[in-house]
Amino acid sequence: MKAIEPIPDTMQAVVLHAYSDALDALRLETRPVPRPQRGQVLVKMTAAPINPSDLMFLKGLYGVQKPLPVVPGWEGTGRVVATGDDWLSRMLLGKRVACAAPNQHDGTWAEYLLTASARCVPLSDSVDEEAGAMLIVNPLTAWALMDIVRRGKHRAFVQTAAASALGRMLVRLSLHFGIEGIHIVRREEQAELLRSMGARAVFNSAAAGFDDQLRAACLQHNATIAFEAVSGMTAARVLRAMPDGARLILYGALSEAPLMADPRDLIFQRKRVEGFWLADWLSKRSLWGQLRLAQQVQSALGDLLRTEVAERYPLRHIHRALQDYQASMTAGKRLLVMHPK
């Protein structure tokens, strides 16, 4: 092991003891600080966000279940303070990084994270800690979804949960690249927010006449692809509104309900439903390709891919942070800060 500072024996960490939506399944505990082996780095964490994927993980609904007890958190940022004895890890020693948690071990809601060196992205000097903490999940997903639109030469797309952090990124990207977006929200204040950003086709799914208005907009703009983050009946309503041969990509399940679809849409209108998982999309790129992509995304973090932060919490306030985030996701991200001033 190589280190740039003394590594303590213990740390504070949020620990999940049962897959559940009960807050008492999460506890702040003292845990041993792990030591990196070959191919691994130890990151002294600065900040980590709460994302919808984290909420699904806490309930045991995510695509990965880790052995319990375990530290949650899929992404964050910090400085690499110790590494294994291999060239890639040593290159990261002392650097600020955005980091992703390993699939089978502790995550980012702790003072230290042990992860593979390949799951870290060096941060440029222009990216601050807060932006770096939220570099991976939402910005890379938004960039990937827009890449699908552009490579597929789609004239327009539909998105649900459009007032979310990721949804707002797609709004900015669509305006930047000149691609028509049809944006679906659940409340009128969310619709006004998106219109203030320059979005034109914004629809409130709770309003009277929504389905007819959505269908008219999809046909007018020839929206042949949709990005769906809610699941349940929302997917069925979007599919029904889209033209023949349309493609719906499910990348989230905020409703936690099974996806619904009218068989007639799939059989007679030849519409398609598929899933998107960022980890799979990234796995098709080489390590250097992923690093180049991360550099592109970093250059847009302050503008097209920026994320609004609603509030910051020390680890000991994890229960309040989760309650606040679930009460109002549109208000902005909640960040866990490991060394608050």
Short mmCIF file of C-alpha atoms in Angstrom, two decimals, residues 24 92 110 145 168 196 199 215 232 243 261 302 321:
data_model
loop_
_atom_site.label_atom_id
_atom_site.label_comp_id
_atom_site.label_asym_id
_atom_site.label_seq_id
_atom_site.Cartn_x
_atom_site.Cartn_y
_atom_site.Cartn_z
CA ASP A 24 -34.18 2.54 11.49
CA LEU A 92 -4.48 8.51 -8.97
CA ALA A 110 -18.82 7.06 4.66
CA LEU A 145 -29.70 9.31 -23.52
CA ARG A 168 -33.61 19.35 -16.52
CA SER A 196 -38.70 29.38 -17.72
CA ALA A 199 -38.82 24.36 -22.95
CA ARG A 215 -50.69 12.45 -28.56
CA GLY A 232 -46.54 1.88 -13.99
CA PRO A 243 -46.53 7.12 -33.42
CA ALA A 261 -48.33 -1.44 -21.73
CA GLY A 302 -21.29 24.16 -14.91
CA ALA A 321 -31.62 14.06 4.50
#
